[in-house]
Coordinates of C-alpha atoms in Angstrom, one line a residue:
Chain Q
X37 CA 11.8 16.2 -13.8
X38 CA 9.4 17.2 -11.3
X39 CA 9.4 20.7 -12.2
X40 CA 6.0 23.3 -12.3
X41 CA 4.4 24.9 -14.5
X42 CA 5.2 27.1 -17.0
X43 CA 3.6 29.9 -18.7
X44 CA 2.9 28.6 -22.3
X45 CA 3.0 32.0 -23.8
X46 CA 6.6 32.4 -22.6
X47 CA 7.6 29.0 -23.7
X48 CA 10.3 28.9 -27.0
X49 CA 9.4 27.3 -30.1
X50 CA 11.5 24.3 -29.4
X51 CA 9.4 23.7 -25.8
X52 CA 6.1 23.5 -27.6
X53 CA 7.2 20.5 -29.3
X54 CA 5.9 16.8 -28.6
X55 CA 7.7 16.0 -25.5
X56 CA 7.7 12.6 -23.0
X57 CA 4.3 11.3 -23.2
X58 CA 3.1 13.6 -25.9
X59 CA 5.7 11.8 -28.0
X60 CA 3.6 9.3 -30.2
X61 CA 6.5 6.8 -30.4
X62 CA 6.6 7.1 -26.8
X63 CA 3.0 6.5 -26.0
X64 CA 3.1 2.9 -27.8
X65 CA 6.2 2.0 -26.0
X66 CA 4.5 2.7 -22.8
X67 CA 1.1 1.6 -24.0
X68 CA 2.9 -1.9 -24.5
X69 CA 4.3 -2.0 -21.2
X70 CA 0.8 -1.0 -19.8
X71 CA -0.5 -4.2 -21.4
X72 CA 2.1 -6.4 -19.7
X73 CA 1.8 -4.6 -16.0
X74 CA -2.0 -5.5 -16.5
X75 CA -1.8 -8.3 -17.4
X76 CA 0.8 -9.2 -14.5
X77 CA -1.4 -7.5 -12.0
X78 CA -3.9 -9.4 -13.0
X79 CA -2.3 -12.8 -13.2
X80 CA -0.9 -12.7 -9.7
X81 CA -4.2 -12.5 -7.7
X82 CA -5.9 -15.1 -10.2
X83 CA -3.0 -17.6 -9.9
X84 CA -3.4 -17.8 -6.3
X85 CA -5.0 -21.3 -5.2
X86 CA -7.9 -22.8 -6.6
X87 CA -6.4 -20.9 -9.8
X88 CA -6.4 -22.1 -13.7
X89 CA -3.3 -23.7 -15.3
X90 CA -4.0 -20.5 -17.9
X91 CA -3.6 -18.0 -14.7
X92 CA -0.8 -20.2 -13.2
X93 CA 1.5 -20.3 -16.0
X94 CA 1.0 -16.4 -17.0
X95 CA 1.9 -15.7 -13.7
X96 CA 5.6 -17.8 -13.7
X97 CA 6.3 -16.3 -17.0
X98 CA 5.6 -12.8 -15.2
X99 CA 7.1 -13.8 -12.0
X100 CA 10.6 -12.1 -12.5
X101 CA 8.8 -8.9 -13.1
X102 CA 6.3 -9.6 -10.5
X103 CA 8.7 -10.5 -7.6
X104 CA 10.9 -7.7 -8.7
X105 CA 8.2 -5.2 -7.8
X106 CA 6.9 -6.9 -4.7
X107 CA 3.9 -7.3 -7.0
X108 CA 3.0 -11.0 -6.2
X109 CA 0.3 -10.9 -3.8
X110 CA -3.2 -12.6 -3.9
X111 CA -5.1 -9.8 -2.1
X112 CA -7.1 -12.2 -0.9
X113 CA -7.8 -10.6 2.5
X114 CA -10.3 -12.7 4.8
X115 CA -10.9 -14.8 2.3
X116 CA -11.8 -17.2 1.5
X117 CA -13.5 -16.3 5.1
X118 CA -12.1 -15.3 8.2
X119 CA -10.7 -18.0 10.0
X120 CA -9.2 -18.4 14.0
X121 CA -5.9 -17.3 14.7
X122 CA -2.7 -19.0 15.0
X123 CA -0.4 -18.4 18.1
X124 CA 2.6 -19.7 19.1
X125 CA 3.1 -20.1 23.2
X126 CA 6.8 -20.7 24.5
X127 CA 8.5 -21.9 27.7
X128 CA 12.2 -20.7 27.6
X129 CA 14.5 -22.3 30.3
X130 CA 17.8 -20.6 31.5
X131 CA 21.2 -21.9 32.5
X132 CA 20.6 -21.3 36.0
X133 CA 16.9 -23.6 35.9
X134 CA 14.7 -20.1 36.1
X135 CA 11.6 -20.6 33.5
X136 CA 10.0 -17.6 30.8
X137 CA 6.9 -18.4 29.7
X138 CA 4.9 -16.1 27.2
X139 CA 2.5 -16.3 23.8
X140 CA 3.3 -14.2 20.6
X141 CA 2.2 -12.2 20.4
X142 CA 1.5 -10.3 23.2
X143 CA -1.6 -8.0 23.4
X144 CA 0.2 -5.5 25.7
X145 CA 2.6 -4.6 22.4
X146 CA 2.7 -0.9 21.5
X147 CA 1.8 0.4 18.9
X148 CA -0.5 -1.6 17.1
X149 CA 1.3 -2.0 14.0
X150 CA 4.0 -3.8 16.0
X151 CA 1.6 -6.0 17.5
X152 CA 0.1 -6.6 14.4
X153 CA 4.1 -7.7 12.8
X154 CA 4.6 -10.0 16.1
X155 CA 1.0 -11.4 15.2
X156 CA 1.8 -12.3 11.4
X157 CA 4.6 -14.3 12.5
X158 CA 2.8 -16.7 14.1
X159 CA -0.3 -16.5 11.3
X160 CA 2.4 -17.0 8.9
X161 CA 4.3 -20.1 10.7
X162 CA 1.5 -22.9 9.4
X163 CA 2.1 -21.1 5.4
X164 CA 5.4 -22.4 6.0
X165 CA 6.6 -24.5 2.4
X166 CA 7.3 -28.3 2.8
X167 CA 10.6 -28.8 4.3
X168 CA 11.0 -25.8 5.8
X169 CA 8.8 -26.2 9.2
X170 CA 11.9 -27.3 10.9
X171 CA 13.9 -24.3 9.9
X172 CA 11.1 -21.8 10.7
X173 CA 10.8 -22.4 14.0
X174 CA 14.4 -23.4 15.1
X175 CA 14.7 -19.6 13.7
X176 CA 11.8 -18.5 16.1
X177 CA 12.9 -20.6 19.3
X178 CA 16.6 -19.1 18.6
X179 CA 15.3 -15.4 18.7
X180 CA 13.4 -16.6 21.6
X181 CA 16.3 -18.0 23.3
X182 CA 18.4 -14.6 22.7
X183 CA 15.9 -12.8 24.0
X184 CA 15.7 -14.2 27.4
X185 CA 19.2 -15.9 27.9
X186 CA 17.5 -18.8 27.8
X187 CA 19.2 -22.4 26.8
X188 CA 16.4 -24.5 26.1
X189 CA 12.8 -23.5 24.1
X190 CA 10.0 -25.3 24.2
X191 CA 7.3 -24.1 21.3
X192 CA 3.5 -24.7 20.8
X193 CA 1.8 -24.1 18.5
X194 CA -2.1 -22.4 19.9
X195 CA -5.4 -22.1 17.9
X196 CA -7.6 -20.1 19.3
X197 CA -11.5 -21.0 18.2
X198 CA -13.9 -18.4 17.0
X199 CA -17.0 -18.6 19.2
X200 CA -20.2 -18.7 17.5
X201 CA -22.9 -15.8 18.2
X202 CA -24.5 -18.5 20.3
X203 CA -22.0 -19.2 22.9
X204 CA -21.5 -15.2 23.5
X205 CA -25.1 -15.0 24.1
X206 CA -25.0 -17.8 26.7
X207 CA -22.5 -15.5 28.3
X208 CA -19.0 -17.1 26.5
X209 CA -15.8 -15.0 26.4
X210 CA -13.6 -14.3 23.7
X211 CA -10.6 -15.4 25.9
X212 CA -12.3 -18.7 27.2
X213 CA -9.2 -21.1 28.2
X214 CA -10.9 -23.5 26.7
X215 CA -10.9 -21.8 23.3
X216 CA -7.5 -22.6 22.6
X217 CA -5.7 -25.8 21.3
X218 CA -2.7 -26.2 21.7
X219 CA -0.1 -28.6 20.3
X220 CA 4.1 -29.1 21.0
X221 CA 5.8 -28.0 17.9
X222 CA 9.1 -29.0 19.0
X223 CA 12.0 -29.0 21.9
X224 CA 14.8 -26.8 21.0
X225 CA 18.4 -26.7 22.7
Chain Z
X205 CA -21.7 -10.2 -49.5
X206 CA -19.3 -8.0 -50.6
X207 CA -20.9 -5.4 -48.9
X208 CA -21.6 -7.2 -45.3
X209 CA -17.9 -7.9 -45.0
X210 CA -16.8 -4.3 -45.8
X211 CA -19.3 -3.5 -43.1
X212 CA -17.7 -5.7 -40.8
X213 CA -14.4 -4.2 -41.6
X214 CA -15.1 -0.7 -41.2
X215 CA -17.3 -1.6 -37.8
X216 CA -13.8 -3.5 -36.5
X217 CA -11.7 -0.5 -37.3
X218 CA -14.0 1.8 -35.6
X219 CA -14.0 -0.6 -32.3
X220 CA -10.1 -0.1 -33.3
X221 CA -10.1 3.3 -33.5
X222 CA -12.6 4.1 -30.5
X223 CA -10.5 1.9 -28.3
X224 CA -7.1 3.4 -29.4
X225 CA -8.5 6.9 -28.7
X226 CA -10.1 6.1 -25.8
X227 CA -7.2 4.0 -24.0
X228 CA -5.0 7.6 -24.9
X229 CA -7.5 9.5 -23.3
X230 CA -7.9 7.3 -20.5
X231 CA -3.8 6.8 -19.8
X232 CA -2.2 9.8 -21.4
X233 CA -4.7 12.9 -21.0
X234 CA -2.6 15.6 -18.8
X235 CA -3.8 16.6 -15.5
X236 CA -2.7 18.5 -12.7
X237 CA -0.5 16.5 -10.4
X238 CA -1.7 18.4 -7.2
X239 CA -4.0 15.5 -6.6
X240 CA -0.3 13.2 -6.9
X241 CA 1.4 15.4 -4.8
X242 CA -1.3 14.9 -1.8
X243 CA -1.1 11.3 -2.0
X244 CA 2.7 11.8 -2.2
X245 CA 2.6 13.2 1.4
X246 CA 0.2 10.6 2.6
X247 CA 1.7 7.3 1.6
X248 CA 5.0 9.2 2.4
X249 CA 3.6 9.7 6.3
X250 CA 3.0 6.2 6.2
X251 CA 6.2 5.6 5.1
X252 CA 7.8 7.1 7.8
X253 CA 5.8 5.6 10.4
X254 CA 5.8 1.9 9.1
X255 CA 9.6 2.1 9.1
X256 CA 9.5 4.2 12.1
X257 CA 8.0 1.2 14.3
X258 CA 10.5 -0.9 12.9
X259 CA 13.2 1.1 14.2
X260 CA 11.8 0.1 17.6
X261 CA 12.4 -3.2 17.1
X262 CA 15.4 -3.3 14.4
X263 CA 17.8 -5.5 15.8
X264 CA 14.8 -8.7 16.6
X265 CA 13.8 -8.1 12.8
X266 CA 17.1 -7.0 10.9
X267 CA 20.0 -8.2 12.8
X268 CA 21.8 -11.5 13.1
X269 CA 19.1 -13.7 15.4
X270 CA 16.1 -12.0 14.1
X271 CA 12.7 -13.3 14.1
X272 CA 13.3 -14.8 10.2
X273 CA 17.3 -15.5 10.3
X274 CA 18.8 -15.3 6.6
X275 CA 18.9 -18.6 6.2
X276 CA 15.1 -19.2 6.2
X277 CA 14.7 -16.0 4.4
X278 CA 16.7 -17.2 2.0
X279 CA 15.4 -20.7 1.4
X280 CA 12.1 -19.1 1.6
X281 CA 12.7 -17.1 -1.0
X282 CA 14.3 -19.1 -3.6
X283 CA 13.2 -18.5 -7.3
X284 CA 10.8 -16.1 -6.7
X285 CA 12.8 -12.9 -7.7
X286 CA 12.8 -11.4 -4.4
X287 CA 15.5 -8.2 -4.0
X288 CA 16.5 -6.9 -0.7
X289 CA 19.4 -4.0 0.4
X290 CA 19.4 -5.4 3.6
X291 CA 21.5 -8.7 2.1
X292 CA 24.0 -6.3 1.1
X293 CA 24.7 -4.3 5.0
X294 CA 27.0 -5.8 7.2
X295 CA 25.8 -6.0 11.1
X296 CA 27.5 -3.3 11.8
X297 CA 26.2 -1.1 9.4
X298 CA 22.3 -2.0 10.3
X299 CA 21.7 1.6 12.4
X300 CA 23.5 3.8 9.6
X301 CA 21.3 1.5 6.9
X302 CA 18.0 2.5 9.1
X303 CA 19.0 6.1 9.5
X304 CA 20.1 6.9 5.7
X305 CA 16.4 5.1 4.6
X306 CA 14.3 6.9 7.2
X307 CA 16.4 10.6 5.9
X308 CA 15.2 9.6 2.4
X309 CA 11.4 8.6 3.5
X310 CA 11.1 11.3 5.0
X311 CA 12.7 13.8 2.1
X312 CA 10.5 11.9 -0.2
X313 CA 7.5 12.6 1.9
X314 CA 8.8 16.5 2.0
X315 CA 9.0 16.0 -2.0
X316 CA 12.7 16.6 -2.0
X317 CA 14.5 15.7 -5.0
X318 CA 11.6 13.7 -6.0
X319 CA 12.5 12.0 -8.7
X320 CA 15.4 10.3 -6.9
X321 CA 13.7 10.1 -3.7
X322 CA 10.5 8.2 -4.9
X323 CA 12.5 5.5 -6.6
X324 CA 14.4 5.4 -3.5
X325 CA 11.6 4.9 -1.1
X326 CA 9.9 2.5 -3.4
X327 CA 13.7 0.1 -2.9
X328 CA 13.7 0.7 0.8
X329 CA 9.8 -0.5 0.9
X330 CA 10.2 -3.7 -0.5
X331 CA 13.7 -4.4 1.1
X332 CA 12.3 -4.1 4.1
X333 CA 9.3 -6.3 3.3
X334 CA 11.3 -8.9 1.7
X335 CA 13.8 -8.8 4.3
X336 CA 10.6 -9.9 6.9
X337 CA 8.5 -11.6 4.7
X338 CA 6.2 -13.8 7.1
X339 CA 5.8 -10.5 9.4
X340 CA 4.5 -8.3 6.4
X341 CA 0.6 -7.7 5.9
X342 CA -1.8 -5.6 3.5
X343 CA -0.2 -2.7 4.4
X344 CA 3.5 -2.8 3.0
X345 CA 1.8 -4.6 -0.2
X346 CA -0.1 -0.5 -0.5
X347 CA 2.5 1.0 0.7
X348 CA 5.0 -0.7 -2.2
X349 CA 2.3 -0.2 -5.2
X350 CA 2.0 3.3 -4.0
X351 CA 5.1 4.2 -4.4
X352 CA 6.4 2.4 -7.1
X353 CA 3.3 4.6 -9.1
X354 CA 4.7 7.8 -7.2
X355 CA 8.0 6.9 -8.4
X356 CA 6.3 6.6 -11.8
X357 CA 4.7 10.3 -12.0
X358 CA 6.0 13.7 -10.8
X359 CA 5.1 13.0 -7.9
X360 CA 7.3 16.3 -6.6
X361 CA 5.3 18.6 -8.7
X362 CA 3.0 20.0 -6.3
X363 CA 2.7 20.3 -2.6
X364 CA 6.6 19.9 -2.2
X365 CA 10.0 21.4 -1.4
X366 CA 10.7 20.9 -5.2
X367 CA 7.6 23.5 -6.4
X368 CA 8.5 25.6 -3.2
X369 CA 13.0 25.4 -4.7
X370 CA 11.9 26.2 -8.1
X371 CA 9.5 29.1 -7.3
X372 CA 12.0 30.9 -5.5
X373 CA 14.1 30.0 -8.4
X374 CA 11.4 32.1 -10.5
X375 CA 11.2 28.7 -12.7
X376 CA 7.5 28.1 -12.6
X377 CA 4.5 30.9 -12.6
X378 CA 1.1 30.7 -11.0
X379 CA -0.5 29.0 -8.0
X380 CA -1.1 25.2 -10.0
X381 CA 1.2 22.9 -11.6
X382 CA 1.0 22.2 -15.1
X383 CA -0.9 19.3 -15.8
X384 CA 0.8 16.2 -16.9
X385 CA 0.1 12.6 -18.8
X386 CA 2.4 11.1 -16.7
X387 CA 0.9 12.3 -13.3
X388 CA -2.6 10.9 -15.1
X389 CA -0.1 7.8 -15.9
X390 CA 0.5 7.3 -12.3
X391 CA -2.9 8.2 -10.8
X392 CA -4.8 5.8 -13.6
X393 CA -2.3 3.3 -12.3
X394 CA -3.2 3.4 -9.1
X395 CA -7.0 3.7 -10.1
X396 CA -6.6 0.3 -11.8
X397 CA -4.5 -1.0 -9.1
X398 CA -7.2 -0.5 -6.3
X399 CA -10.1 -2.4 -8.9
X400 CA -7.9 -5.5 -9.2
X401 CA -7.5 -5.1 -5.2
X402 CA -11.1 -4.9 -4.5
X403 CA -12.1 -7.1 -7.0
X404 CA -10.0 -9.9 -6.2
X405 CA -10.8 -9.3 -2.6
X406 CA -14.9 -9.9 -3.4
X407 CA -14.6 -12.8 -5.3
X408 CA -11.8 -14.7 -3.4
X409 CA -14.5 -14.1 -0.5
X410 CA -17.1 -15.9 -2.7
X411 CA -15.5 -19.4 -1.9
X412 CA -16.0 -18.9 1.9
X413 CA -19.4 -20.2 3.4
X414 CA -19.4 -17.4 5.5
X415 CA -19.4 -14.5 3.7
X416 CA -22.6 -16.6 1.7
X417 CA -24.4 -17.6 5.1
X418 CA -24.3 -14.2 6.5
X419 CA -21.3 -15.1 9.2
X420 CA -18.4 -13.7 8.1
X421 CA -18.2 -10.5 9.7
X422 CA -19.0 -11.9 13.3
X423 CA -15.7 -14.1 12.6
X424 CA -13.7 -11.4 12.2
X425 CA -15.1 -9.0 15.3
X426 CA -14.8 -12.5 17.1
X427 CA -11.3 -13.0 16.5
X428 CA -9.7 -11.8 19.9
X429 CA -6.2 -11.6 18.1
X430 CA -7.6 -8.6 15.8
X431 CA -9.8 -6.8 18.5
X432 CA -9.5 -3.3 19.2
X433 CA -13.2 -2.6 19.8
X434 CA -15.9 -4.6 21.5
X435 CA -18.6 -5.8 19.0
X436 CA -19.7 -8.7 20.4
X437 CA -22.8 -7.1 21.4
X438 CA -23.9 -7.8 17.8
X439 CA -24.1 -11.4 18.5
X440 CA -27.5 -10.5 19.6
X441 CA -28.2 -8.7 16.4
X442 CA -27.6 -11.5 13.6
X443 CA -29.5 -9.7 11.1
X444 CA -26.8 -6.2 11.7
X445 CA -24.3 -9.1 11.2
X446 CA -25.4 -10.6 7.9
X447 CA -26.3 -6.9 6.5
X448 CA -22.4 -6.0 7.1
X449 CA -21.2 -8.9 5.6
X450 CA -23.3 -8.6 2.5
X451 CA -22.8 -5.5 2.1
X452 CA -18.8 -5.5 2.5
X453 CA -18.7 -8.3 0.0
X454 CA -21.4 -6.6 -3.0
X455 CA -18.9 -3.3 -2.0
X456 CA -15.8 -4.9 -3.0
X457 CA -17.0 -7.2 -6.0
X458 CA -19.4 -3.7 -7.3
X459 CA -16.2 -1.5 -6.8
X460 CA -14.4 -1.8 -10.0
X461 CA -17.7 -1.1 -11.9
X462 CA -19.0 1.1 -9.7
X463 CA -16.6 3.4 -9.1
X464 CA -15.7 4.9 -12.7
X465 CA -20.0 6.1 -12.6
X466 CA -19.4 9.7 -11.9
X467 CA -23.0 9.9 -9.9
X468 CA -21.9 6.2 -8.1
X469 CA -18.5 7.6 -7.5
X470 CA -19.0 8.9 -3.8
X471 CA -21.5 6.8 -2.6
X472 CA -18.6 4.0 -4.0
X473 CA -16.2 6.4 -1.5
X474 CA -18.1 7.0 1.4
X475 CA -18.8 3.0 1.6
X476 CA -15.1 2.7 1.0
X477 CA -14.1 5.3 3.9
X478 CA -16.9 3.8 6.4
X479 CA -15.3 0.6 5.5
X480 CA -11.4 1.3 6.1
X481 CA -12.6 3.0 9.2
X482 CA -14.3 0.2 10.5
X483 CA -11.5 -2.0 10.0
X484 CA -9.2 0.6 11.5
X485 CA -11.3 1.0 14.8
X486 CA -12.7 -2.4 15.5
X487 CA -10.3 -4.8 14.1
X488 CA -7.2 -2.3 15.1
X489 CA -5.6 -1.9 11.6
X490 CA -5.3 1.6 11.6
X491 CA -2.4 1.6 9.2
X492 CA -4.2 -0.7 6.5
X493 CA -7.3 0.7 6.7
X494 CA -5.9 4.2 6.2
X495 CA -3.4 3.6 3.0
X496 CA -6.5 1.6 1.7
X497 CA -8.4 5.1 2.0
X498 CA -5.1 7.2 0.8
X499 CA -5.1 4.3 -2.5
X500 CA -9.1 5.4 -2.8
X501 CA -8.2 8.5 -2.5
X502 CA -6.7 8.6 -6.2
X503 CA -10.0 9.0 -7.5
X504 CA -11.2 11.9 -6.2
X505 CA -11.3 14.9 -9.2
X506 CA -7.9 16.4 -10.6
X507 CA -9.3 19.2 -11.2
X508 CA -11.4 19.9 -8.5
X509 CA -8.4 19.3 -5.8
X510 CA -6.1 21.1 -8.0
X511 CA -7.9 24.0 -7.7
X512 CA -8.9 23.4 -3.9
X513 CA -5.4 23.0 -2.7
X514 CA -4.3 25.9 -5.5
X515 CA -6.9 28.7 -3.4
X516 CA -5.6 27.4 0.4
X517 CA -2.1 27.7 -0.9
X518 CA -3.2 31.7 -2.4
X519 CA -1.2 33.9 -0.9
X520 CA -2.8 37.0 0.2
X521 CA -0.9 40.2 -1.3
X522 CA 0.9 42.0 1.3
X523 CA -0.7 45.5 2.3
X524 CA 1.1 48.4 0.6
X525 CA 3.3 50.4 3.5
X526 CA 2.2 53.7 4.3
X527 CA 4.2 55.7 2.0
X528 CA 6.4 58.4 4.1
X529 CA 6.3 62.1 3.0
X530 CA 9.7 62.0 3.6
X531 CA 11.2 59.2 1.7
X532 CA 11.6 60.1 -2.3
X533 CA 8.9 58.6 -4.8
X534 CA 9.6 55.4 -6.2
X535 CA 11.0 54.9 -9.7
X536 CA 8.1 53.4 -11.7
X537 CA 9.8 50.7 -14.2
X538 CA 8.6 49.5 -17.0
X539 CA 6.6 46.9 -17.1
X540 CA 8.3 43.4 -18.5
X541 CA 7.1 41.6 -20.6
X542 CA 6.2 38.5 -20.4
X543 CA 8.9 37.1 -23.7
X544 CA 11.4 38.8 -21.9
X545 CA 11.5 36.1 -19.4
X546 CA 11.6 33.6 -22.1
X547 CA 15.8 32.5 -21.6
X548 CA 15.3 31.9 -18.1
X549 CA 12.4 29.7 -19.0
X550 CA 13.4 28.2 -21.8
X551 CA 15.3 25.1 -19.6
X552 CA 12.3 24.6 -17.3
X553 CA 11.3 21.1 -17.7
X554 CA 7.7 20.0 -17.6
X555 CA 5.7 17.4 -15.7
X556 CA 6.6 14.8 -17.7

């Protein structure tokens, strides 16, 4: 329990024995399990791609445990370097013929954090597994839809370029329209 | 030959020995859980606001045509062990749902009931995340290993409305916890947690070009998306830009060796707090850069913030009222002693 402390002088006999981790029996059983928690921590990071058969296969053997914990994560942040960002732009149509146009996410989102949610949607879109593109964004152009009564959604997928030191120099924005490229993803009704 | 191989015997069950005592004293040595307790109300602040913003947006997220509808969740998450509450709510239940986990975040963050309200908060954490798994970052990955390690250790033993019920209680004397393995459990877990982070960070870096030719770092103030700050005034300072990205990569990869060196041990820190706050101010992840600096935090001295926290927490003793001519002396009583209390103490539970 997450009691205090007590004065040892006033503790009875019985309270000065071996207790929780003090226990030796205890120690080894939690000393094992230490081992294996290592070893998954461990495994998960190293099994992320380019990765070993050795550190692939240790990590699906741990992967119950792993997932379990929301342990199974590469850590590999802005690696293997940072790279442009993915965005998705949509045109959303109404019943009545009125058009919404707007790109996720939106830089006037407040606070940050939810900006930063709206923004790993679309980063995360092109992770999606084989098979499942389809479904992905059907479930974006849907939420889309909802959200602004429309009936038809048009997505796109944008990529927006990093300039090189160079071209800021020369005077280049970040925001340059021609920094993006954009493709259709897909017409949904 | 005879004797080379008892040599080589008793030199393997020294290693054996050394290592056995020295993985006890490294995982199992008590110490005061103050330090547990602080990071307790941090990640639990963090708690609360993470699920906080989500509140603003809980239907687009959690409800029937969110962002990532169940079905895709669900396909997306096939095999891979992944455990959410949120499958078991019904629509209408999604407000209660929110409300009953933010009244636990924020009693865990309190350090009410902490043994039942850590676990908690580590569940509602990684529902939450697997229930939005594509809009999850850095942050909720922190803010789940933290917790589950709080959850681990008495987290409640210090700093918290546990200490504060149980003094009043008259269950626990003097101004600092007792120390604990399993608070040293938890905080070596975290410790160990934040090396594979770091480590794994560096070296994944290693296979990028740009983090070898110098560039990286001007890729990431470059990317609009992430701005919060305008740096691209260091496009006219390449060499600023290569020194930052050498630097943040020999940081991350030197951490996990680095950082157990007690006289490399706040240099390791303050590159560590100049680096979360950089990312926090020009790259606009506040949240990650801060529960990266609460994680760090877990290796600042026991001892030292034990006893720092213990002396701001001191309560003065109360001047003596002026004793009135008129009122009779007090009755002087005798002193107790201390075995007398020893019943009442005798069902006090420990740390552990």
């Amino acid at each position: 329990m997450n009691g205090g402390d007590v004065d040892d002088r006033a503790a009875p006999l019985d309270a000065r024995r071996p207790r929780g981790l003090q226990r030796r029996w205890v120690r080894r059983v939690v000393s094992a399990w230490l081992v294996l928690h290592l070893v998954a921590i461990v495994a998960s990071p190293a099994a992320t791609e380019p990765a070993s058969e050795l550190a692939t296969d240790v990590c699906g053997y741990l992967m119950p445990y792993l997932g379990a914990l929301y342990l199974d994560h590469g850590y590999h942040f802005f690696a293997p370097e940072p790279v442009e960002s993915t965005l998705i732009r949509y045109v959303a149509e109404r019943k009545d013929g009125s058009v919404v146009e707007g790109v996720i996410p939106d830089r006037k989102t407040k606070p940050r954090l939810l900006y930063h949610r709206y923004f790993m949607l679309t980063e995360r879109m092109s992770e999606a597994p084989e098979g499942l593109e389809e479904l992905w964004q059907e479930s974006y152009a849907r939420r889309i839809a909802q959200e602004h009564d429309a009936v038809k959604v048009t997505l796109f997928e944008r990529i927006h370029q990093l300039p090189t030191m160079e071209k800021v120099r020369e005077g280049g924005r970040l925001d340059e329209p021609e920094s993006y490229d954009e493709e259709e993803l897909g017409v949904f009704e | 030959m005879s004797r080379i191989g008892a040599a080589i015997v008793d030199y393997v069950k020294d290693c054996a020995r050394a290592s056995a005592e020295g993985w006890d004293e490294f995982w199992f040595r008590p110490a005061d859980p103050t330090l547990l307790g602080l990071i307790r109300i941090l990640s639990g602040l963090m708690l609360v606001y993470t699920h906080a913003v989500w509140g603003l947006v809980l239907p687009d997220f959690f409800g029937e045509t969110s962002w990532l509808n169940e079905s895709l969740v669900r396909a997306i998450s096939t095999g891979a062990y992944r455990y959410s509450f949120w499958w078991l709510v019904p629509q209408g239940m999604m407000w209660p749902a929110y409300a009953l986990s933010m009244v636990i975040l924020v009693l865990y963050t309190v350090g009410y009931r902490s043994r039942i309200t850590s676990v908690l908060s580590f569940l509602i954490t990684v529902s939450y995340a697997y229930r939005t798994p594509a809009a999850t970052f850095g942050l909720d990955q922190i803010n789940a290993m933290l917790s589950l390690y709080l959850s681990i250790g008495p987290s409640g033993a210090a700093l918290s409305v546990d200490r504060w019920l149980a003094r009043r209680r008259g269950q626990v004397i003097g101004d600092r916890p007792e120390p604990s393995s399993s608070a040293n459990l938890a905080l070596r877990l975290i410790n160990v947690h934040m090396c594979v982070i770091y480590l794994f960070a560096g070296v994944a870096k290693l296979q990028g070009e740009a983090w070898w030719n110098g560039e990286a770092m001007w890729r990431a103030f470059a990317n609009y998306e992430y701005q919060s700050f305008d740096m691209t005034w260091m496009a006219w300072h390449p060499w600023m830009v290569n020194l930052a990205t050498h630097i943040t990569i020999l940081w991350e990869i030197s951490f996990v060796a680095l950082i157990w060196r007690p006289r490399w041990k706040p240099i390791v820190l303050l590159g560590g707090t100049l680096m979360h706050l950089g990312i926090g101010f020009c790259l606009g992840m506040w949240t990650f850069g801060l529960i990266m600096l609460v994680g760090c935090s877990s290796f600042l001295p026991t001892d030292a913030v034990g006893a720092m926290v213990a002396a701001m927490l001191r309560r003065r003793p109360r001047p003596e009222p002026a004793e009135s001519p008129s009122y009779p002396a007090p009755v002087t009583r005798p002193s107790v002693r201390i075995e007398s209390m020893e019943p009442a103490l005798a069902g006090v539970p420990d740390g552990d």
